[in-house]
């Protein structure tokens, strides 16, 4: 599975799409984790479809060692949303096992084959399992579907760096 600390770092670097979620990000950057979690929870309460705030909640819970809480919460959340690709992608991000994450991401893609975040999530699973070529294919597919995903560029660049493909990684990350 994609390390939760790296996922949090990528989220903090990429920044939120919603301007009003910046308070939670700023708190997380400042090391005020409990306050960041509270701010993200408040954002989700007022904007239940704010994916970035949900992702921040997941990443904070994972980093606090509360992965099973995140997994249970977002599995139930996804079930309540029906076949919403974004909700199943959140469930995939929150899963504590590669198998559970893969199942959730695949369910998201069955609901919406063009949902880039689910494609990227499967790339993270492939990478964690050592299937680097498959991971790169997933990242490239995600970027073809939605090129405005900074975290996917970072993930693909990191994958390339891990394979000593520094020149390619620098092109991707830029």
mmCIF file of C-alpha atoms in Angstrom:
data_model
loop_
_atom_site.group_PDB
_atom_site.id
_atom_site.type_symbol
_atom_site.label_atom_id
_atom_site.label_comp_id
_atom_site.label_asym_id
_atom_site.label_seq_id
_atom_site.Cartn_x
_atom_site.Cartn_y
_atom_site.Cartn_z
ATOM 1 C CA UNK A 1 0.000 0.000 0.000
ATOM 2 C CA UNK A 2 1.110 3.532 -0.710
ATOM 3 C CA UNK A 3 2.676 4.777 2.551
ATOM 4 C CA UNK A 4 0.231 7.000 4.420
ATOM 5 C CA UNK A 5 2.946 9.512 5.332
ATOM 6 C CA UNK A 6 3.823 9.944 1.663
ATOM 7 C CA UNK A 7 0.143 10.272 0.779
ATOM 8 C CA UNK A 8 -0.204 13.022 3.385
ATOM 9 C CA UNK A 9 2.901 14.736 2.057
ATOM 10 C CA UNK A 10 1.564 14.626 -1.498
ATOM 11 C CA UNK A 11 -1.775 16.009 -0.364
ATOM 12 C CA UNK A 12 -0.052 18.843 1.472
ATOM 13 C CA UNK A 13 2.194 19.628 -1.484
ATOM 14 C CA UNK A 14 -0.581 19.416 -4.057
ATOM 15 C CA UNK A 15 -2.939 21.521 -1.994
ATOM 16 C CA UNK A 16 -6.706 21.394 -1.943
ATOM 17 C CA UNK A 17 -8.964 22.222 -4.849
ATOM 18 C CA UNK A 18 -11.377 24.045 -2.527
ATOM 19 C CA UNK A 19 -10.148 27.361 -1.199
ATOM 20 C CA UNK A 20 -12.083 26.922 2.048
ATOM 21 C CA UNK A 21 -10.206 23.693 2.836
ATOM 22 C CA UNK A 22 -6.945 25.590 3.147
ATOM 23 C CA UNK A 23 -7.376 26.062 6.893
ATOM 24 C CA UNK A 24 -7.099 22.311 7.479
ATOM 25 C CA UNK A 25 -4.093 22.070 5.176
ATOM 26 C CA UNK A 26 -2.357 24.993 6.894
ATOM 27 C CA UNK A 27 -2.927 23.419 10.300
ATOM 28 C CA UNK A 28 -1.548 20.085 9.075
ATOM 29 C CA UNK A 29 1.500 21.805 7.618
ATOM 30 C CA UNK A 30 2.034 23.515 10.956
ATOM 31 C CA UNK A 31 2.012 20.189 12.783
ATOM 32 C CA UNK A 32 -1.326 20.865 14.454
ATOM 33 C CA UNK A 33 -2.737 17.469 13.577
ATOM 34 C CA UNK A 34 -5.729 17.387 15.940
ATOM 35 C CA UNK A 35 -6.785 20.850 14.829
ATOM 36 C CA UNK A 36 -6.313 19.900 11.166
ATOM 37 C CA UNK A 37 -8.512 16.857 11.685
ATOM 38 C CA UNK A 38 -11.179 19.006 13.347
ATOM 39 C CA UNK A 39 -11.034 21.537 10.504
ATOM 40 C CA UNK A 40 -11.276 18.799 7.857
ATOM 41 C CA UNK A 41 -14.193 17.206 9.736
ATOM 42 C CA UNK A 42 -15.961 20.584 9.815
ATOM 43 C CA UNK A 43 -15.351 21.040 6.091
ATOM 44 C CA UNK A 44 -16.765 17.588 5.340
ATOM 45 C CA UNK A 45 -19.794 18.324 7.520
ATOM 46 C CA UNK A 46 -20.569 21.465 5.523
ATOM 47 C CA UNK A 47 -19.478 20.072 2.119
ATOM 48 C CA UNK A 48 -19.958 16.276 2.165
ATOM 49 C CA UNK A 49 -18.697 15.931 -1.415
ATOM 50 C CA UNK A 50 -15.356 17.692 -0.755
ATOM 51 C CA UNK A 51 -12.994 14.881 -1.768
ATOM 52 C CA UNK A 52 -9.824 16.687 -0.661
ATOM 53 C CA UNK A 53 -11.097 17.155 2.906
ATOM 54 C CA UNK A 54 -12.107 13.489 3.054
ATOM 55 C CA UNK A 55 -8.619 12.560 1.826
ATOM 56 C CA UNK A 56 -7.037 14.712 4.514
ATOM 57 C CA UNK A 57 -9.146 12.988 7.182
ATOM 58 C CA UNK A 58 -8.056 9.585 5.881
ATOM 59 C CA UNK A 59 -4.390 10.566 5.768
ATOM 60 C CA UNK A 60 -4.439 12.023 9.276
ATOM 61 C CA UNK A 61 -6.202 8.961 10.697
ATOM 62 C CA UNK A 62 -3.691 6.685 8.953
ATOM 63 C CA UNK A 63 -0.752 8.683 10.313
ATOM 64 C CA UNK A 64 -2.204 8.519 13.819
ATOM 65 C CA UNK A 65 -2.330 4.726 13.624
ATOM 66 C CA UNK A 66 -6.098 4.713 13.202
ATOM 67 C CA UNK A 67 -6.135 2.988 9.831
ATOM 68 C CA UNK A 68 -8.857 0.538 10.764
ATOM 69 C CA UNK A 69 -11.062 3.408 11.896
ATOM 70 C CA UNK A 70 -10.521 5.148 8.541
ATOM 71 C CA UNK A 71 -11.143 1.896 6.674
ATOM 72 C CA UNK A 72 -14.395 1.117 8.496
ATOM 73 C CA UNK A 73 -15.626 4.692 8.243
ATOM 74 C CA UNK A 74 -15.019 5.042 4.511
ATOM 75 C CA UNK A 75 -16.215 1.563 3.615
ATOM 76 C CA UNK A 76 -19.539 2.414 5.300
ATOM 77 C CA UNK A 77 -19.503 5.848 3.656
ATOM 78 C CA UNK A 78 -19.007 4.356 0.194
ATOM 79 C CA UNK A 79 -21.799 1.846 0.724
ATOM 80 C CA UNK A 80 -24.117 4.676 1.756
ATOM 81 C CA UNK A 81 -23.227 6.581 -1.443
ATOM 82 C CA UNK A 82 -24.168 3.632 -3.658
ATOM 83 C CA UNK A 83 -22.066 3.433 -6.808
ATOM 84 C CA UNK A 84 -20.390 6.838 -6.531
ATOM 85 C CA UNK A 85 -16.872 6.442 -7.910
ATOM 86 C CA UNK A 86 -15.473 9.200 -5.703
ATOM 87 C CA UNK A 87 -16.773 7.503 -2.539
ATOM 88 C CA UNK A 88 -15.343 4.098 -3.480
ATOM 89 C CA UNK A 89 -12.038 5.774 -4.286
ATOM 90 C CA UNK A 90 -12.004 7.209 -0.766
ATOM 91 C CA UNK A 91 -12.704 3.710 0.572
ATOM 92 C CA UNK A 92 -9.744 2.429 -1.448
ATOM 93 C CA UNK A 93 -7.484 5.124 -0.023
ATOM 94 C CA UNK A 94 -8.598 4.221 3.507
ATOM 95 C CA UNK A 95 -8.113 0.471 3.191
ATOM 96 C CA UNK A 96 -5.361 -1.082 5.250
ATOM 97 C CA UNK A 97 -4.698 -3.913 2.791
ATOM 98 C CA UNK A 98 -3.768 -3.911 -0.870
ATOM 99 C CA UNK A 99 -6.558 -6.382 -1.618
ATOM 100 C CA UNK A 100 -9.204 -4.209 0.038
ATOM 101 C CA UNK A 101 -7.885 -1.091 -1.671
ATOM 102 C CA UNK A 102 -7.815 -2.845 -5.060
ATOM 103 C CA UNK A 103 -11.412 -4.041 -4.640
ATOM 104 C CA UNK A 104 -12.637 -0.550 -3.745
ATOM 105 C CA UNK A 105 -10.737 1.132 -6.597
ATOM 106 C CA UNK A 106 -12.009 -1.456 -9.073
ATOM 107 C CA UNK A 107 -15.564 -0.852 -7.855
ATOM 108 C CA UNK A 108 -15.018 2.876 -8.396
ATOM 109 C CA UNK A 109 -13.847 2.228 -11.951
ATOM 110 C CA UNK A 110 -16.843 -0.001 -12.655
ATOM 111 C CA UNK A 111 -19.025 2.933 -11.616
ATOM 112 C CA UNK A 112 -17.013 5.457 -13.658
ATOM 113 C CA UNK A 113 -14.250 4.083 -15.909
ATOM 114 C CA UNK A 114 -12.907 7.609 -16.470
ATOM 115 C CA UNK A 115 -12.449 8.477 -12.781
ATOM 116 C CA UNK A 116 -8.763 9.398 -12.659
ATOM 117 C CA UNK A 117 -8.372 9.214 -8.874
ATOM 118 C CA UNK A 118 -9.435 5.553 -8.888
ATOM 119 C CA UNK A 119 -7.002 4.813 -11.719
ATOM 120 C CA UNK A 120 -4.214 6.495 -9.738
ATOM 121 C CA UNK A 121 -5.205 4.588 -6.609
ATOM 122 C CA UNK A 122 -4.807 1.315 -8.477
ATOM 123 C CA UNK A 123 -1.415 2.589 -9.575
ATOM 124 C CA UNK A 124 -0.502 3.026 -5.909
ATOM 125 C CA UNK A 125 -1.587 -0.559 -5.196
ATOM 126 C CA UNK A 126 0.408 -1.897 -8.159
ATOM 127 C CA UNK A 127 3.446 0.064 -6.989
ATOM 128 C CA UNK A 128 3.141 -1.277 -3.436
ATOM 129 C CA UNK A 129 2.972 -4.812 -4.844
ATOM 130 C CA UNK A 130 6.112 -4.244 -6.908
ATOM 131 C CA UNK A 131 4.319 -4.248 -10.274
ATOM 132 C CA UNK A 132 6.064 -1.083 -11.412
ATOM 133 C CA UNK A 133 5.203 -1.299 -15.115
ATOM 134 C CA UNK A 134 1.518 -1.758 -14.282
ATOM 135 C CA UNK A 135 1.696 1.124 -11.796
ATOM 136 C CA UNK A 136 3.159 3.414 -14.442
ATOM 137 C CA UNK A 137 0.422 2.381 -16.889
ATOM 138 C CA UNK A 138 -2.211 3.254 -14.282
ATOM 139 C CA UNK A 139 -0.623 6.632 -13.551
ATOM 140 C CA UNK A 140 -0.417 7.431 -17.253
ATOM 141 C CA UNK A 141 -4.069 6.431 -17.702
ATOM 142 C CA UNK A 142 -5.063 8.654 -14.773
ATOM 143 C CA UNK A 143 -3.196 11.607 -16.259
ATOM 144 C CA UNK A 144 -4.763 10.990 -19.667
ATOM 145 C CA UNK A 145 -8.185 11.111 -17.994
ATOM 146 C CA UNK A 146 -7.386 14.172 -15.868
ATOM 147 C CA UNK A 147 -4.037 15.914 -16.336
ATOM 148 C CA UNK A 148 -4.776 18.305 -13.433
ATOM 149 C CA UNK A 149 -3.756 15.812 -10.724
ATOM 150 C CA UNK A 150 -0.457 16.980 -9.147
ATOM 151 C CA UNK A 151 -0.322 14.011 -6.800
ATOM 152 C CA UNK A 152 -0.323 11.601 -9.755
ATOM 153 C CA UNK A 153 2.656 13.372 -11.325
ATOM 154 C CA UNK A 154 4.417 13.149 -7.970
ATOM 155 C CA UNK A 155 3.562 9.442 -7.591
ATOM 156 C CA UNK A 156 4.780 8.615 -11.089
ATOM 157 C CA UNK A 157 7.916 10.687 -10.556
ATOM 158 C CA UNK A 158 8.561 8.861 -7.285
ATOM 159 C CA UNK A 159 8.081 5.535 -9.030
ATOM 160 C CA UNK A 160 10.636 6.527 -11.656
ATOM 161 C CA UNK A 161 13.100 7.773 -9.040
ATOM 162 C CA UNK A 162 12.818 4.416 -7.296
ATOM 163 C CA UNK A 163 13.864 2.781 -10.561
ATOM 164 C CA UNK A 164 16.852 5.103 -11.049
ATOM 165 C CA UNK A 165 15.078 6.879 -13.916
ATOM 166 C CA UNK A 166 15.985 10.308 -12.594
ATOM 167 C CA UNK A 167 15.909 12.226 -15.882
ATOM 168 C CA UNK A 168 12.435 10.892 -16.714
ATOM 169 C CA UNK A 169 11.243 11.587 -13.169
ATOM 170 C CA UNK A 170 12.351 15.206 -13.342
ATOM 171 C CA UNK A 171 10.423 15.702 -16.571
ATOM 172 C CA UNK A 172 7.293 14.178 -15.070
ATOM 173 C CA UNK A 173 7.490 16.069 -11.792
ATOM 174 C CA UNK A 174 8.024 19.417 -13.507
#
